Short mmCIF file of C-alpha atoms in Angstrom, two decimals:
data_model
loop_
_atom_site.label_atom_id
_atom_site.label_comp_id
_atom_site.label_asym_id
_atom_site.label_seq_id
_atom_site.Cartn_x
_atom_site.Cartn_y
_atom_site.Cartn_z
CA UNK A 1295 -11.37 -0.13 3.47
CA UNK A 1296 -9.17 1.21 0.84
CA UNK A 1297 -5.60 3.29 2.62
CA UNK A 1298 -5.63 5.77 -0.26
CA UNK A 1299 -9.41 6.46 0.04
CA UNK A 1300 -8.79 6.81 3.59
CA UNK A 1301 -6.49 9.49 3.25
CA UNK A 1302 -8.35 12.31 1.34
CA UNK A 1303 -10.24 12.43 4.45
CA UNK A 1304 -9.04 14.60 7.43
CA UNK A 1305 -7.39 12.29 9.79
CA UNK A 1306 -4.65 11.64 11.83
CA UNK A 1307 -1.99 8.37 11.81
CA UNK A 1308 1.31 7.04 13.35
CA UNK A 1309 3.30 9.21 11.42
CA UNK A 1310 1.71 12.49 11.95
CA UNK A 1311 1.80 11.88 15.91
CA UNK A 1312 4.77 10.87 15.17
CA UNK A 1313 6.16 13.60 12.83
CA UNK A 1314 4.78 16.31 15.51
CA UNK A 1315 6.39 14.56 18.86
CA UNK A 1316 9.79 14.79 16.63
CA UNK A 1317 9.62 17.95 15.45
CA UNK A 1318 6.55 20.11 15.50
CA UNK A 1319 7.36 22.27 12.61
CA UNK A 1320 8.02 19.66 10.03
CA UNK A 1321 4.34 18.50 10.93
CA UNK A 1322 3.42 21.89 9.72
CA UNK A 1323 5.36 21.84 6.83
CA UNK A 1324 4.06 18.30 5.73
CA UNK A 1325 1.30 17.91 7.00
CA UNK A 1326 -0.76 21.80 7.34
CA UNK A 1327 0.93 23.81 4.80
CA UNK A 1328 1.44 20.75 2.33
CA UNK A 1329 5.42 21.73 1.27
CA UNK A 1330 6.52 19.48 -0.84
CA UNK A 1331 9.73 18.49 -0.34
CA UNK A 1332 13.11 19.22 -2.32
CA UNK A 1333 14.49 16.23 -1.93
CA UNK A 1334 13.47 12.34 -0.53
CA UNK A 1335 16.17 10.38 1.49
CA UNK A 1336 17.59 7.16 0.08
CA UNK A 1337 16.88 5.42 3.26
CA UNK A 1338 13.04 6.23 2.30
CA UNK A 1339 12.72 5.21 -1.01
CA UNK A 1340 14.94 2.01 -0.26
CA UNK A 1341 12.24 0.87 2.65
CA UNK A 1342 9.47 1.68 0.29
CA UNK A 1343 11.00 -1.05 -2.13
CA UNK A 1344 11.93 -3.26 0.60
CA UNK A 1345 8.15 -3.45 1.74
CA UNK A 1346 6.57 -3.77 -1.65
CA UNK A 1347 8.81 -6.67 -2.17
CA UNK A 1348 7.72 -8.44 0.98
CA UNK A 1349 4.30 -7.37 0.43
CA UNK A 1350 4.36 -9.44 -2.92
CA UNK A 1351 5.31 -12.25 -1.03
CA UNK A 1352 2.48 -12.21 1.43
CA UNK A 1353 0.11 -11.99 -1.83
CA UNK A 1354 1.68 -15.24 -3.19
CA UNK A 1355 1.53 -16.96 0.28
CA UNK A 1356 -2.10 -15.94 0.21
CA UNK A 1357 -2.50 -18.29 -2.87
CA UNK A 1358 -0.38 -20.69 -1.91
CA UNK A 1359 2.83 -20.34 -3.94
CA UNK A 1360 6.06 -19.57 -2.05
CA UNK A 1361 8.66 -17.14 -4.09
CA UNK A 1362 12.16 -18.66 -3.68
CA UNK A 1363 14.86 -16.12 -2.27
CA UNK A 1364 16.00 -15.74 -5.94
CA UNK A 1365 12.29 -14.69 -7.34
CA UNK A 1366 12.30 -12.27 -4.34
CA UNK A 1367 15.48 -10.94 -5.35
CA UNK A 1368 14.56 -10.38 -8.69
CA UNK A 1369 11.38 -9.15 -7.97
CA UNK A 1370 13.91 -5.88 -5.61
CA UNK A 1371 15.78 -5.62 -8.57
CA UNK A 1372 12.69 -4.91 -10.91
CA UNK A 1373 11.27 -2.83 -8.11
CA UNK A 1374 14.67 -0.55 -7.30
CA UNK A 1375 15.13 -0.22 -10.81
CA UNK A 1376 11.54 1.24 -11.15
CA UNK A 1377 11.72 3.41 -7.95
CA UNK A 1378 14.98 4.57 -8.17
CA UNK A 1379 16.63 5.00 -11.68
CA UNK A 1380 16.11 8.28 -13.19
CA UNK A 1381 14.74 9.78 -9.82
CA UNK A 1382 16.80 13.15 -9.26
CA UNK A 1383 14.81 13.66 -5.85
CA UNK A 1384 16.55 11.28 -4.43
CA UNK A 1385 19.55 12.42 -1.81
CA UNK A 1386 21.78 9.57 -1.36
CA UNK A 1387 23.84 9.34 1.93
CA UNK A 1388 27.58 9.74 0.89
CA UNK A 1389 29.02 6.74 -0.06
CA UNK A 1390 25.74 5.20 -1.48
CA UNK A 1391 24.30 5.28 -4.58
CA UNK A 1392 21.43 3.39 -6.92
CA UNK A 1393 24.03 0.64 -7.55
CA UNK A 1394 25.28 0.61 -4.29
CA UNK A 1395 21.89 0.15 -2.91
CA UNK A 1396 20.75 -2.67 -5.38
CA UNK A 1397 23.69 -4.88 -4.14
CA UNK A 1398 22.58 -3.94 0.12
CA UNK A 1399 19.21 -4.83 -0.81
CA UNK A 1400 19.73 -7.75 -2.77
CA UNK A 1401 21.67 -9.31 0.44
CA UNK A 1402 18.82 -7.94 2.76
CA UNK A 1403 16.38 -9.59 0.59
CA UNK A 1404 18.37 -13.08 0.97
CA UNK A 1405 18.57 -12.65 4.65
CA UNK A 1406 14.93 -12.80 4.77
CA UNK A 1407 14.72 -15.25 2.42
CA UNK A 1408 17.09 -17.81 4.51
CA UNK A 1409 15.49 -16.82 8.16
CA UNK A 1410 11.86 -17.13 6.78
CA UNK A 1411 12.15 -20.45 5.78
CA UNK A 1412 13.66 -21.69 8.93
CA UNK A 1413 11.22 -19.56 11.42
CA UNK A 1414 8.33 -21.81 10.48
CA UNK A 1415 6.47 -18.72 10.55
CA UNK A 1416 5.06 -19.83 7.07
CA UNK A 1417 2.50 -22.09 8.78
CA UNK A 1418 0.44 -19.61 9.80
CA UNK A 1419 -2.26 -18.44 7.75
CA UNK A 1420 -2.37 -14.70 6.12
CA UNK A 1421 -5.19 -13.13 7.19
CA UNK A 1422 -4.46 -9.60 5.64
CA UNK A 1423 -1.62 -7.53 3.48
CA UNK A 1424 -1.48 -3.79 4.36
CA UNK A 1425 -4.79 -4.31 5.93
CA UNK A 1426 -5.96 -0.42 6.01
CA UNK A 1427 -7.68 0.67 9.32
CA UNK A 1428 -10.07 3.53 10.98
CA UNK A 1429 -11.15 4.00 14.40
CA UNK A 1430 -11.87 6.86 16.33
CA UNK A 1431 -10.68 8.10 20.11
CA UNK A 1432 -12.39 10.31 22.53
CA UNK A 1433 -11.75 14.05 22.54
CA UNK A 1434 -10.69 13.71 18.71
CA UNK A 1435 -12.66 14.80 16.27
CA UNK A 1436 -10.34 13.11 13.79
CA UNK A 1437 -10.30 9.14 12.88
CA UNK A 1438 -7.11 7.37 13.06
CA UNK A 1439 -6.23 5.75 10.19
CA UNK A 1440 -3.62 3.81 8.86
CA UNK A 1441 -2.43 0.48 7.51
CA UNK A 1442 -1.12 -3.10 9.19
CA UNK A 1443 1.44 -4.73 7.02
CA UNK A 1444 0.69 -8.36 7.62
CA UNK A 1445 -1.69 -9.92 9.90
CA UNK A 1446 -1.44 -14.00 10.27
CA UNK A 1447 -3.64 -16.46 11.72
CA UNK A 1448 -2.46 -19.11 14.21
CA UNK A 1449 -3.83 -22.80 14.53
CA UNK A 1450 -5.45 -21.49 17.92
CA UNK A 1451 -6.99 -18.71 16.33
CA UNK A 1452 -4.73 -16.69 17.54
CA UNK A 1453 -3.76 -12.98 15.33
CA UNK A 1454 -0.66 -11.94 14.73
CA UNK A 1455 0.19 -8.47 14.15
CA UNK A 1456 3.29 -8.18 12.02
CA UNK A 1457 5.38 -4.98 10.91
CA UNK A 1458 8.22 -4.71 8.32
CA UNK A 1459 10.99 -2.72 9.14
CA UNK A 1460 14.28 -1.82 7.82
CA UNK A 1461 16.73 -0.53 10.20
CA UNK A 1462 20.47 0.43 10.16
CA UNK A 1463 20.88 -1.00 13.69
CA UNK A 1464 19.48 -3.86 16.18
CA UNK A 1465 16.16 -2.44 18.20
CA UNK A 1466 17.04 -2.33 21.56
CA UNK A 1467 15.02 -4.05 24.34
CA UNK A 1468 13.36 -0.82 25.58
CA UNK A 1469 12.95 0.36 22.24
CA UNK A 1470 10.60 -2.93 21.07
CA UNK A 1471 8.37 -2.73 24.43
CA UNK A 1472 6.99 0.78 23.89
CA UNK A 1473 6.91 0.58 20.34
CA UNK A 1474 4.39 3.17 19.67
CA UNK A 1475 3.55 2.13 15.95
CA UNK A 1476 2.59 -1.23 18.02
CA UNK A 1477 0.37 0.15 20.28
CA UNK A 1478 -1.61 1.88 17.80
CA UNK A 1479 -1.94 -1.47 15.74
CA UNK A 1480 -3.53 -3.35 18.65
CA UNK A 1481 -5.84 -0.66 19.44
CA UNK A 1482 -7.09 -0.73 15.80
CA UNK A 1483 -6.81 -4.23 15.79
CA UNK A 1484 -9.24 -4.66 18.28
CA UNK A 1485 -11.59 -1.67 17.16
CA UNK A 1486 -12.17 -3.68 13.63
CA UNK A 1487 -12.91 -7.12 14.33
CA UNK A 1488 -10.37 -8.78 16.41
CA UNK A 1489 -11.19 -7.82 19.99
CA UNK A 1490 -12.21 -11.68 20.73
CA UNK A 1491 -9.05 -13.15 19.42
CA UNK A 1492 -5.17 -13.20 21.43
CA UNK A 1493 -3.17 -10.61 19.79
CA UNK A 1494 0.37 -10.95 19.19
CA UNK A 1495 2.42 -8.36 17.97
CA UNK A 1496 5.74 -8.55 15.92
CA UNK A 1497 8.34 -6.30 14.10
CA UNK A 1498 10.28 -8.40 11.71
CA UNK A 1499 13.14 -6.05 11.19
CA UNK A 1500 16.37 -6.30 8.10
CA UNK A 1501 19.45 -4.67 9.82
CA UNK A 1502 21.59 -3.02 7.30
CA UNK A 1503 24.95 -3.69 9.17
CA UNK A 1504 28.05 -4.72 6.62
CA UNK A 1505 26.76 -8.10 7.44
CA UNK A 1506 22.99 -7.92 6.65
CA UNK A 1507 20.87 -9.41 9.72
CA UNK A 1508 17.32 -10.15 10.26
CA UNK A 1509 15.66 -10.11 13.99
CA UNK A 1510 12.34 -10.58 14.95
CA UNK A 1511 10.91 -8.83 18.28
CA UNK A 1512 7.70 -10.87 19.84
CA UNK A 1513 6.01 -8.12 22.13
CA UNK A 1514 3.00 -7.53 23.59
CA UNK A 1515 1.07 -4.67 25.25
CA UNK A 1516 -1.34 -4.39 28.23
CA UNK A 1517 -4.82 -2.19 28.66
CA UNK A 1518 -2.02 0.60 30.25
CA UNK A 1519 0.15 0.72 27.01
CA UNK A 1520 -2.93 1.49 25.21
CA UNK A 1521 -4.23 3.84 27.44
CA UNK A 1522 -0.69 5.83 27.44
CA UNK A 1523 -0.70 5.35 23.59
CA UNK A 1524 -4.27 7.09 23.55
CA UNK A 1525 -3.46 10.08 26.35
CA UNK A 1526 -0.79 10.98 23.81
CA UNK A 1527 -2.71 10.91 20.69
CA UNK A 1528 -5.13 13.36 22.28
CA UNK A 1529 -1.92 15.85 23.58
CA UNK A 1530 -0.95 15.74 20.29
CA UNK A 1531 -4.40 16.56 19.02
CA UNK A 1532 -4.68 19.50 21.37
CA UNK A 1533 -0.92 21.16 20.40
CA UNK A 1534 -2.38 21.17 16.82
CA UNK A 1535 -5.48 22.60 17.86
CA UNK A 1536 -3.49 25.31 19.42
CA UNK A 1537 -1.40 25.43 16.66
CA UNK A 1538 1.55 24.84 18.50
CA UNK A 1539 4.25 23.94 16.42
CA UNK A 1540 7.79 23.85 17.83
CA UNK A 1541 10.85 22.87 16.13
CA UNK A 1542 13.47 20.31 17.04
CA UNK A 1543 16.83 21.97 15.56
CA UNK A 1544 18.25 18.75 16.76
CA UNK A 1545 16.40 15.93 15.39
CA UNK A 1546 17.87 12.55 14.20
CA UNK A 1547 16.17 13.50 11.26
CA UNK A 1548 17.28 16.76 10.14
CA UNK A 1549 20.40 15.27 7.77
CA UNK A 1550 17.50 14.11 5.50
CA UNK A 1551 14.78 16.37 5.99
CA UNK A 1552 13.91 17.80 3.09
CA UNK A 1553 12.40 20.68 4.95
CA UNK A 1554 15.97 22.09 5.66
CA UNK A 1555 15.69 25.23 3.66
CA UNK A 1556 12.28 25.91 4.64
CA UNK A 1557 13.46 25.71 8.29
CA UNK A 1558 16.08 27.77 7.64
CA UNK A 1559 14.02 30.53 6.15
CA UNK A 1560 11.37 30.32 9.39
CA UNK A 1561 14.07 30.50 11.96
CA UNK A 1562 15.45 33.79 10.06
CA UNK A 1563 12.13 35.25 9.56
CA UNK A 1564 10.55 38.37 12.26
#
């Protein structure tokens, strides 16, 4: 299955259940009237590079070659240079800027670099990279699709599940366990051809603290999770349906949304 193919069909995915639990009426904006956006946040383009980078190092694990931390840093610098410079969408928090941003990732990238090759994690065999996914729920007439950033293979056959994620703090306990993202990845796991096998799930996560950190969460979910993962997909479903959109004025998101003015102008319209 090909993600980009996937995606000029109608469907739903993690982010649009997500975008509409956050705030209902950037899902509308995005994702039913198709506004495209002023503006895209620095934090967004930076995680963009950050996964392409590790993706590339999955492919040359795949073949057997293992990029040094250097070759991975080189390869951010050719990839923030090509994503970044010249880009006058981009809104940069203050106190960051495309230079600024080279030097965090840089660090980030050598953080990963250093913790990889001590985790042993390298034994295991890659399976897939971005490994895109469909499966359909009850009630929806919709497929879910999306994409699994790394799955590995254990020497007891066992898979491993594994997303990237750049964060600007530590996930919390709580936070890991009902990982919704997660959820949704086993479920699709298991609905395309690992339903036999023990799933393990993983978010290998860069911290961008003044002192870059990497942390890996093991987790794992029951038959419940996924059934409370599902019974929210299909809510969802139903508020769009209805075409319920409702706005969250007070979103952790709304310093970057690039919505802002369009929210503006429906909150002052009759």
């Amino acid at each position: 299955m090909n993600l980009s193919e996937l995606r000029k069909q109608p469907h739903l995915s993690v982010s649009s259940i997500e975008d509409y639990m956050e705030c209902g009426l950037h899902f509308k904006f995005s994702r039913i009237d198709k506004i495209k956006t002023k503006y895209r946040a620095d934090a967004q383009v930076f995680g963009g590079t950050i996964h392409k980078v590790l993706a590339e190092y999955n492919q040359e694990r795949l073949i057997g070659n293992i990029l040094t931390t250097t070759e991975l840093q080189d390869l951010f610098e050719q990839q923030w240079t090509k994503n970044a410079k010249g880009q006058e969408d981009i809104l940069y928090k203050k106190g960051k800027t495309i230079e600024s941003l080279m030097s965090e990732g840089k660090k980030l990238i050598r953080v990963f670099g250093k913790n990889i090759e001590q985790s042993g994690i390298q034994k295991h065999t890659v399976i897939a990279i971005e490994e895109a996914f469909k499966f359909h729920l009850p009630g929806l007439p919709l497929p879910m699709i999306g994409a699994i950033d790394l799955v590995e293979e254990d020497d007891q056959r066992g898979i491993h599940i594994i997303e990237y994620k750049t964060s600007s703090s530590a996930y919390s306990a709580d936070k890991v366990k009902t990982h919704f993202q997660l959820t949704v990845y086993q479920i699709a796991a298991k609905a395309n051809g690992y339903g036999d096998r023990t799933i393990n799930l993983r978010i290998d996560c860069l911290i961008k603290t003044k002192e870059p950190r990497f942390e890996r969460y093991i987790t794992a979910r029951a038959s419940i999770d996924e059934a409370k993962a599902v019974k929210r997909i299909q809510a969802v479903w139903k508020g769009i349906e209805k075409k319920v959109f409702i706005p969250n004025t007070n979103s952790w998101k709304c310093a970057d949304c690039g919505y802002r003015d369009d929210c503006n102008d429906w909150h002052n319209r009759d």
